mmCIF file of C-alpha atoms in Angstrom:
data_model
loop_
_atom_site.group_PDB
_atom_site.id
_atom_site.type_symbol
_atom_site.label_atom_id
_atom_site.label_comp_id
_atom_site.label_asym_id
_atom_site.label_seq_id
_atom_site.Cartn_x
_atom_site.Cartn_y
_atom_site.Cartn_z
ATOM 1 C CA MET A 24 0.000 0.000 0.000
ATOM 2 C CA THR A 25 1.564 3.277 -1.127
ATOM 3 C CA GLY A 26 0.598 6.919 -0.694
ATOM 4 C CA SER A 27 -1.594 8.573 1.883
ATOM 5 C CA VAL A 28 -4.939 6.958 2.735
ATOM 6 C CA PHE A 29 -7.740 8.993 4.289
ATOM 7 C CA VAL A 30 -9.978 7.077 6.686
ATOM 8 C CA ASN A 31 -13.048 8.911 7.976
ATOM 9 C CA ARG A 32 -13.953 8.205 11.597
ATOM 10 C CA PHE A 33 -16.760 10.780 11.683
ATOM 11 C CA GLY A 34 -15.432 12.670 14.673
ATOM 12 C CA ALA A 35 -14.749 9.763 17.031
ATOM 13 C CA ALA A 36 -12.168 10.675 19.651
ATOM 14 C CA SER A 37 -11.651 7.286 21.318
ATOM 15 C CA ASP A 38 -9.343 4.532 20.171
ATOM 16 C CA ILE A 39 -10.524 2.082 17.551
ATOM 17 C CA GLY A 40 -12.027 -0.945 19.247
ATOM 18 C CA ARG A 41 -11.401 -4.606 18.607
ATOM 19 C CA ASN A 42 -14.698 -4.903 16.727
ATOM 20 C CA ILE A 43 -15.223 -2.443 13.898
ATOM 21 C CA ALA A 44 -17.515 -1.557 11.015
ATOM 22 C CA ILE A 45 -16.091 -0.584 7.631
ATOM 23 C CA LEU A 46 -18.226 1.606 5.344
ATOM 24 C CA ILE A 47 -17.223 1.422 1.665
ATOM 25 C CA HIS A 48 -18.379 4.005 -0.853
ATOM 26 C CA GLY A 49 -19.401 3.465 -4.445
ATOM 27 C CA ALA A 50 -18.160 4.551 -7.878
ATOM 28 C CA GLY A 51 -16.930 8.129 -8.154
ATOM 29 C CA MET A 52 -17.831 8.842 -4.530
ATOM 30 C CA ASP A 53 -15.938 9.131 -1.245
ATOM 31 C CA SER A 54 -16.505 8.385 2.429
ATOM 32 C CA SER A 55 -18.668 11.484 2.976
ATOM 33 C CA ILE A 56 -21.565 9.619 1.361
ATOM 34 C CA TRP A 57 -21.899 7.735 4.678
ATOM 35 C CA ALA A 58 -21.913 10.837 6.891
ATOM 36 C CA LEU A 59 -25.533 10.585 8.060
ATOM 37 C CA GLN A 60 -24.961 7.036 9.285
ATOM 38 C CA GLY A 61 -21.291 7.197 10.290
ATOM 39 C CA ARG A 62 -21.694 10.122 12.668
ATOM 40 C CA TYR A 63 -24.538 8.371 14.460
ATOM 41 C CA PHE A 64 -22.626 5.099 14.810
ATOM 42 C CA SER A 65 -19.547 6.914 16.074
ATOM 43 C CA ALA A 66 -21.588 8.883 18.623
ATOM 44 C CA HIS A 67 -23.206 5.671 19.885
ATOM 45 C CA GLY A 68 -20.088 3.661 20.542
ATOM 46 C CA VAL A 69 -19.551 1.744 17.307
ATOM 47 C CA SER A 70 -15.982 1.873 16.017
ATOM 48 C CA VAL A 71 -16.530 2.867 12.411
ATOM 49 C CA LEU A 72 -14.020 3.446 9.623
ATOM 50 C CA ALA A 73 -14.881 4.727 6.160
ATOM 51 C CA PRO A 74 -11.884 4.906 3.826
ATOM 52 C CA ASP A 75 -11.624 6.938 0.667
ATOM 53 C CA LEU A 76 -10.562 4.369 -1.923
ATOM 54 C CA PRO A 77 -7.307 5.139 -3.796
ATOM 55 C CA GLY A 78 -7.732 8.110 -6.122
ATOM 56 C CA HIS A 79 -10.979 9.137 -4.422
ATOM 57 C CA GLY A 80 -11.653 11.953 -1.990
ATOM 58 C CA ARG A 81 -8.579 12.660 0.124
ATOM 59 C CA SER A 82 -6.693 9.430 -0.612
ATOM 60 C CA ASP A 83 -3.653 9.401 -2.880
ATOM 61 C CA GLY A 84 -2.825 6.854 -5.529
ATOM 62 C CA GLU A 85 -4.253 5.552 -8.747
ATOM 63 C CA THR A 86 -7.799 4.289 -8.957
ATOM 64 C CA LEU A 87 -7.807 0.511 -8.713
ATOM 65 C CA ALA A 88 -8.717 -1.203 -11.961
ATOM 66 C CA SER A 89 -10.789 -4.095 -10.639
ATOM 67 C CA ILE A 90 -12.976 -5.178 -7.746
ATOM 68 C CA ASP A 91 -10.385 -7.838 -6.957
ATOM 69 C CA ASP A 92 -7.643 -5.194 -6.642
ATOM 70 C CA ALA A 93 -9.872 -3.037 -4.448
ATOM 71 C CA ALA A 94 -10.730 -5.966 -2.163
ATOM 72 C CA ARG A 95 -7.077 -6.828 -1.695
ATOM 73 C CA TRP A 96 -6.289 -3.171 -0.977
ATOM 74 C CA LEU A 97 -9.055 -3.046 1.635
ATOM 75 C CA TYR A 98 -7.861 -6.324 3.155
ATOM 76 C CA GLU A 99 -4.392 -4.834 3.583
ATOM 77 C CA LEU A 100 -5.773 -1.602 5.036
ATOM 78 C CA LEU A 101 -8.093 -3.439 7.389
ATOM 79 C CA PHE A 102 -5.358 -5.372 9.081
ATOM 80 C CA THR A 103 -3.316 -2.291 9.866
ATOM 81 C CA PHE A 104 -5.997 -1.892 12.565
ATOM 82 C CA MET A 105 -5.808 -5.567 13.603
ATOM 83 C CA PRO A 106 -9.487 -6.013 14.505
ATOM 84 C CA ASP A 107 -10.916 -9.165 16.031
ATOM 85 C CA ARG A 108 -14.216 -8.896 14.168
ATOM 86 C CA VAL A 109 -15.416 -6.761 11.275
ATOM 87 C CA VAL A 110 -18.741 -5.896 9.693
ATOM 88 C CA LEU A 111 -18.378 -4.769 6.077
ATOM 89 C CA VAL A 112 -20.973 -2.344 4.704
ATOM 90 C CA GLY A 113 -20.730 -1.391 1.040
ATOM 91 C CA HIS A 114 -22.792 0.601 -1.429
ATOM 92 C CA SER A 115 -22.957 -0.341 -5.123
ATOM 93 C CA MET A 116 -19.329 -0.803 -6.236
ATOM 94 C CA GLY A 117 -18.416 -0.727 -2.550
ATOM 95 C CA ALA A 118 -20.774 -3.642 -1.957
ATOM 96 C CA LEU A 119 -18.923 -5.723 -4.536
ATOM 97 C CA ILE A 120 -15.677 -4.856 -2.751
ATOM 98 C CA ALA A 121 -17.242 -5.815 0.588
ATOM 99 C CA LEU A 122 -18.429 -9.134 -0.815
ATOM 100 C CA GLN A 123 -15.007 -10.131 -2.077
ATOM 101 C CA THR A 124 -13.219 -8.821 1.031
ATOM 102 C CA ALA A 125 -15.516 -10.942 3.212
ATOM 103 C CA ALA A 126 -14.312 -14.010 1.347
ATOM 104 C CA LEU A 127 -10.701 -12.982 2.009
ATOM 105 C CA ILE A 128 -10.975 -12.351 5.748
ATOM 106 C CA GLY A 129 -13.012 -15.454 6.529
ATOM 107 C CA GLU A 130 -14.091 -16.016 10.124
ATOM 108 C CA ARG A 131 -13.131 -12.513 11.252
ATOM 109 C CA CYS A 132 -16.013 -11.178 9.198
ATOM 110 C CA ALA A 133 -18.961 -10.832 11.587
ATOM 111 C CA GLY A 134 -21.389 -9.805 8.842
ATOM 112 C CA ILE A 135 -21.845 -8.014 5.536
ATOM 113 C CA VAL A 136 -24.401 -5.452 4.415
ATOM 114 C CA LEU A 137 -24.671 -4.930 0.664
ATOM 115 C CA VAL A 138 -26.563 -1.817 -0.405
ATOM 116 C CA GLY A 139 -27.804 -1.641 -3.996
ATOM 117 C CA ALA A 140 -25.804 -4.649 -5.167
ATOM 118 C CA ALA A 141 -26.302 -7.708 -7.336
ATOM 119 C CA GLY A 142 -24.194 -10.664 -8.397
ATOM 120 C CA GLU A 143 -23.530 -8.862 -11.670
ATOM 121 C CA MET A 144 -23.712 -5.107 -12.193
ATOM 122 C CA PRO A 145 -23.555 -4.377 -15.933
ATOM 123 C CA VAL A 146 -22.922 -0.810 -17.036
ATOM 124 C CA HIS A 147 -23.878 0.505 -20.477
ATOM 125 C CA PRO A 148 -20.729 0.993 -22.601
ATOM 126 C CA GLY A 149 -21.992 4.431 -23.613
ATOM 127 C CA LEU A 150 -22.058 5.553 -19.990
ATOM 128 C CA ILE A 151 -18.535 4.265 -19.396
ATOM 129 C CA GLU A 152 -17.318 6.158 -22.465
ATOM 130 C CA ALA A 153 -19.135 9.304 -21.327
ATOM 131 C CA ALA A 154 -17.505 9.003 -17.900
ATOM 132 C CA ARG A 155 -14.118 8.945 -19.614
ATOM 133 C CA SER A 156 -14.687 11.717 -22.142
ATOM 134 C CA ASP A 157 -17.345 13.951 -20.566
ATOM 135 C CA PRO A 158 -17.551 13.283 -16.811
ATOM 136 C CA VAL A 159 -19.846 16.247 -16.136
ATOM 137 C CA THR A 160 -22.499 14.861 -18.486
ATOM 138 C CA ALA A 161 -21.981 11.342 -17.126
ATOM 139 C CA SER A 162 -22.360 12.646 -13.569
ATOM 140 C CA ALA A 163 -25.638 14.305 -14.498
ATOM 141 C CA LEU A 164 -26.927 11.093 -16.082
ATOM 142 C CA ILE A 165 -25.963 9.007 -13.058
ATOM 143 C CA GLY A 166 -27.412 11.577 -10.669
ATOM 144 C CA ASP A 167 -30.733 11.550 -12.489
ATOM 145 C CA TRP A 168 -30.892 7.751 -12.582
ATOM 146 C CA ALA A 169 -29.524 7.033 -9.108
ATOM 147 C CA PHE A 170 -32.350 8.683 -7.178
ATOM 148 C CA ALA A 171 -36.051 7.966 -7.108
ATOM 149 C CA GLY A 172 -37.939 10.633 -9.037
ATOM 150 C CA GLY A 173 -38.396 13.985 -7.330
ATOM 151 C CA MET A 174 -35.525 13.639 -4.840
ATOM 152 C CA GLU A 175 -34.133 17.046 -5.770
ATOM 153 C CA THR A 176 -37.327 18.709 -4.520
ATOM 154 C CA ARG A 177 -38.199 16.312 -1.684
ATOM 155 C CA ARG A 178 -37.947 17.425 1.934
ATOM 156 C CA GLN A 179 -34.329 16.901 2.969
ATOM 157 C CA PRO A 180 -33.181 15.040 6.097
ATOM 158 C CA VAL A 181 -30.712 17.833 6.949
ATOM 159 C CA PRO A 182 -32.206 21.353 6.682
ATOM 160 C CA GLY A 183 -30.416 23.504 4.138
ATOM 161 C CA SER A 184 -28.814 20.528 2.415
ATOM 162 C CA SER A 185 -29.594 18.553 -0.722
ATOM 163 C CA ALA A 186 -28.766 14.859 -0.869
ATOM 164 C CA PHE A 187 -29.323 14.903 -4.634
ATOM 165 C CA TRP A 188 -26.866 17.720 -5.279
ATOM 166 C CA HIS A 189 -24.350 16.409 -2.757
ATOM 167 C CA ALA A 190 -24.096 13.143 -4.685
ATOM 168 C CA ARG A 191 -24.017 14.916 -8.038
ATOM 169 C CA ARG A 192 -21.225 17.272 -6.956
ATOM 170 C CA LEU A 193 -19.198 14.357 -5.589
ATOM 171 C CA LEU A 194 -19.353 12.674 -8.978
ATOM 172 C CA GLU A 195 -18.499 15.879 -10.828
ATOM 173 C CA SER A 196 -15.515 16.607 -8.585
ATOM 174 C CA SER A 197 -13.931 13.162 -8.890
ATOM 175 C CA ARG A 198 -10.471 13.184 -10.441
ATOM 176 C CA PRO A 199 -10.091 12.713 -14.195
ATOM 177 C CA GLY A 200 -10.585 9.109 -15.228
ATOM 178 C CA VAL A 201 -11.791 7.893 -11.829
ATOM 179 C CA LEU A 202 -15.487 7.509 -12.618
ATOM 180 C CA GLY A 203 -14.810 5.708 -15.891
ATOM 181 C CA LYS A 204 -12.433 3.237 -14.222
ATOM 182 C CA ASP A 205 -14.899 2.584 -11.425
ATOM 183 C CA LEU A 206 -17.759 1.906 -13.814
ATOM 184 C CA GLN A 207 -15.557 -0.390 -15.894
ATOM 185 C CA ALA A 208 -14.604 -2.328 -12.747
ATOM 186 C CA CYS A 209 -18.296 -2.855 -11.989
ATOM 187 C CA ALA A 210 -19.012 -3.957 -15.553
ATOM 188 C CA ASP A 211 -16.122 -6.455 -15.474
ATOM 189 C CA PHE A 212 -17.147 -8.006 -12.157
ATOM 190 C CA SER A 213 -18.415 -11.586 -12.013
ATOM 191 C CA LEU A 214 -19.471 -13.347 -8.842
ATOM 192 C CA TYR A 215 -17.584 -16.624 -8.613
ATOM 193 C CA PRO A 216 -19.379 -19.391 -6.672
ATOM 194 C CA GLY A 217 -16.209 -20.058 -4.685
ATOM 195 C CA TRP A 218 -16.467 -16.647 -3.033
ATOM 196 C CA LEU A 219 -19.958 -17.432 -1.778
ATOM 197 C CA ASP A 220 -18.708 -20.721 -0.349
ATOM 198 C CA ALA A 221 -16.056 -18.787 1.587
ATOM 199 C CA ILE A 222 -18.596 -16.438 3.204
ATOM 200 C CA ALA A 223 -20.139 -17.986 6.308
ATOM 201 C CA CYS A 224 -21.144 -14.797 8.133
ATOM 202 C CA PRO A 225 -24.663 -13.305 8.320
ATOM 203 C CA SER A 226 -25.619 -11.060 5.420
ATOM 204 C CA LEU A 227 -28.169 -8.409 4.561
ATOM 205 C CA VAL A 228 -28.841 -7.049 1.071
ATOM 206 C CA ILE A 229 -30.691 -3.724 0.932
ATOM 207 C CA ALA A 230 -32.560 -2.781 -2.239
ATOM 208 C CA GLY A 231 -34.430 0.278 -3.439
ATOM 209 C CA ARG A 232 -37.823 -0.495 -4.948
ATOM 210 C CA ARG A 233 -37.328 2.386 -7.406
ATOM 211 C CA ASP A 234 -33.684 1.618 -8.180
ATOM 212 C CA ARG A 235 -33.150 1.885 -11.936
ATOM 213 C CA MET A 236 -29.453 0.980 -11.744
ATOM 214 C CA THR A 237 -29.610 -2.251 -9.728
ATOM 215 C CA PRO A 238 -33.176 -3.602 -9.796
ATOM 216 C CA ALA A 239 -34.583 -4.771 -6.473
ATOM 217 C CA ARG A 240 -35.240 -8.286 -7.791
ATOM 218 C CA LYS A 241 -31.524 -8.668 -8.583
ATOM 219 C CA CYS A 242 -30.624 -7.604 -5.052
ATOM 220 C CA VAL A 243 -33.052 -10.152 -3.619
ATOM 221 C CA GLU A 244 -31.554 -12.842 -5.862
ATOM 222 C CA LEU A 245 -28.121 -12.072 -4.404
ATOM 223 C CA ALA A 246 -29.511 -12.316 -0.868
ATOM 224 C CA THR A 247 -30.948 -15.727 -1.715
ATOM 225 C CA ARG A 248 -27.624 -16.928 -3.095
ATOM 226 C CA LEU A 249 -25.926 -15.784 0.111
ATOM 227 C CA GLY A 250 -28.564 -17.439 2.266
ATOM 228 C CA GLY A 251 -29.127 -14.134 4.037
ATOM 229 C CA GLU A 252 -31.735 -11.444 4.561
ATOM 230 C CA SER A 253 -33.042 -8.811 2.185
ATOM 231 C CA GLU A 254 -34.776 -5.521 2.873
ATOM 232 C CA ILE A 255 -36.502 -3.294 0.313
ATOM 233 C CA PHE A 256 -36.765 0.474 0.732
ATOM 234 C CA GLU A 257 -40.022 1.260 -1.030
ATOM 235 C CA HIS A 258 -39.360 4.973 -1.594
ATOM 236 C CA SER A 259 -35.710 4.817 -2.667
ATOM 237 C CA GLY A 260 -33.717 4.486 -5.823
ATOM 238 C CA HIS A 261 -30.028 3.536 -5.803
ATOM 239 C CA MET A 262 -28.929 5.993 -3.080
ATOM 240 C CA MET A 263 -30.776 4.571 -0.097
ATOM 241 C CA MET A 264 -28.395 5.972 2.529
ATOM 242 C CA LEU A 265 -29.250 9.480 1.284
ATOM 243 C CA GLU A 266 -32.876 8.964 0.292
ATOM 244 C CA GLU A 267 -34.022 7.257 3.501
ATOM 245 C CA PRO A 268 -31.114 7.956 5.880
ATOM 246 C CA ALA A 269 -32.965 7.453 9.166
ATOM 247 C CA ARG A 270 -34.254 4.039 8.138
ATOM 248 C CA MET A 271 -30.811 3.074 6.867
ATOM 249 C CA ARG A 272 -29.241 4.222 10.125
ATOM 250 C CA ARG A 273 -31.661 2.182 12.246
ATOM 251 C CA LEU A 274 -31.307 -0.931 10.119
ATOM 252 C CA LEU A 275 -27.519 -0.833 10.021
ATOM 253 C CA PHE A 276 -27.205 0.019 13.705
ATOM 254 C CA SER A 277 -29.336 -2.963 14.705
ATOM 255 C CA ARG A 278 -27.185 -5.324 12.625
ATOM 256 C CA LEU A 279 -23.894 -3.849 13.824
ATOM 257 C CA ASN A 280 -24.928 -4.241 17.455
ATOM 258 C CA ARG A 281 -26.177 -7.781 16.908
ATOM 259 C CA TRP A 282 -23.305 -9.097 14.825
ATOM 260 C CA LEU A 283 -20.424 -7.414 16.639
ATOM 261 C CA ALA A 284 -21.773 -8.579 20.007
ATOM 262 C CA ARG A 285 -21.486 -12.230 19.004
ATOM 263 C CA GLU A 286 -18.614 -14.334 20.180
ATOM 264 C CA GLY A 287 -16.102 -15.121 17.469
#
């Protein structure tokens, strides 16, 4: 692992505990996408870490070219903290990274939460090309498709803020080439059966009923393959942690408390 890595702890002042939660952002994003959940977890005693992946946010380095590379990077980062037990929470591309990392860390993984993820996540070649050549236009397209209709005018969870525009600006401000590489990594991903065999921990797949990027039925299919739970957010698109943040916070917090409290 080379270069500086930024890991968001959302204001926690105490030492990292032996049991931790890792929040992994999606394509073209950074750790701030988890702010509404991460701050709550941190304030309520959960040791939470949310890294900016290489080339994203405040982390140095080149964007990783594949989900496999990203999972191995996260595995290496994770064990600089030497936790006893870990819950991995990932959104979209981050969920694919979480899934593969869970297979790598084995019994230390106390649980995984996959938000807006499926066993395969195809991306239209035209969108990948737009992300490479015209990232502003690509960001606008993704922003429009990622949220359930009307999010830009819906009452916001934080007064004076806009979840829709926050996500859109994150995409627009990503470094040149990052969004295109991330989308290509998602398109190239295939879920090998051997990874599922290596994951013995509890799992939860969260879907948005109005998700136009990863249909809810595909998320439920992944949950079935994992032998885990699924939960559908009826009023959300692909950005559930921003569209229904309070529900996401409650759901994640209940799983973190349950899974991290178990004996290894």
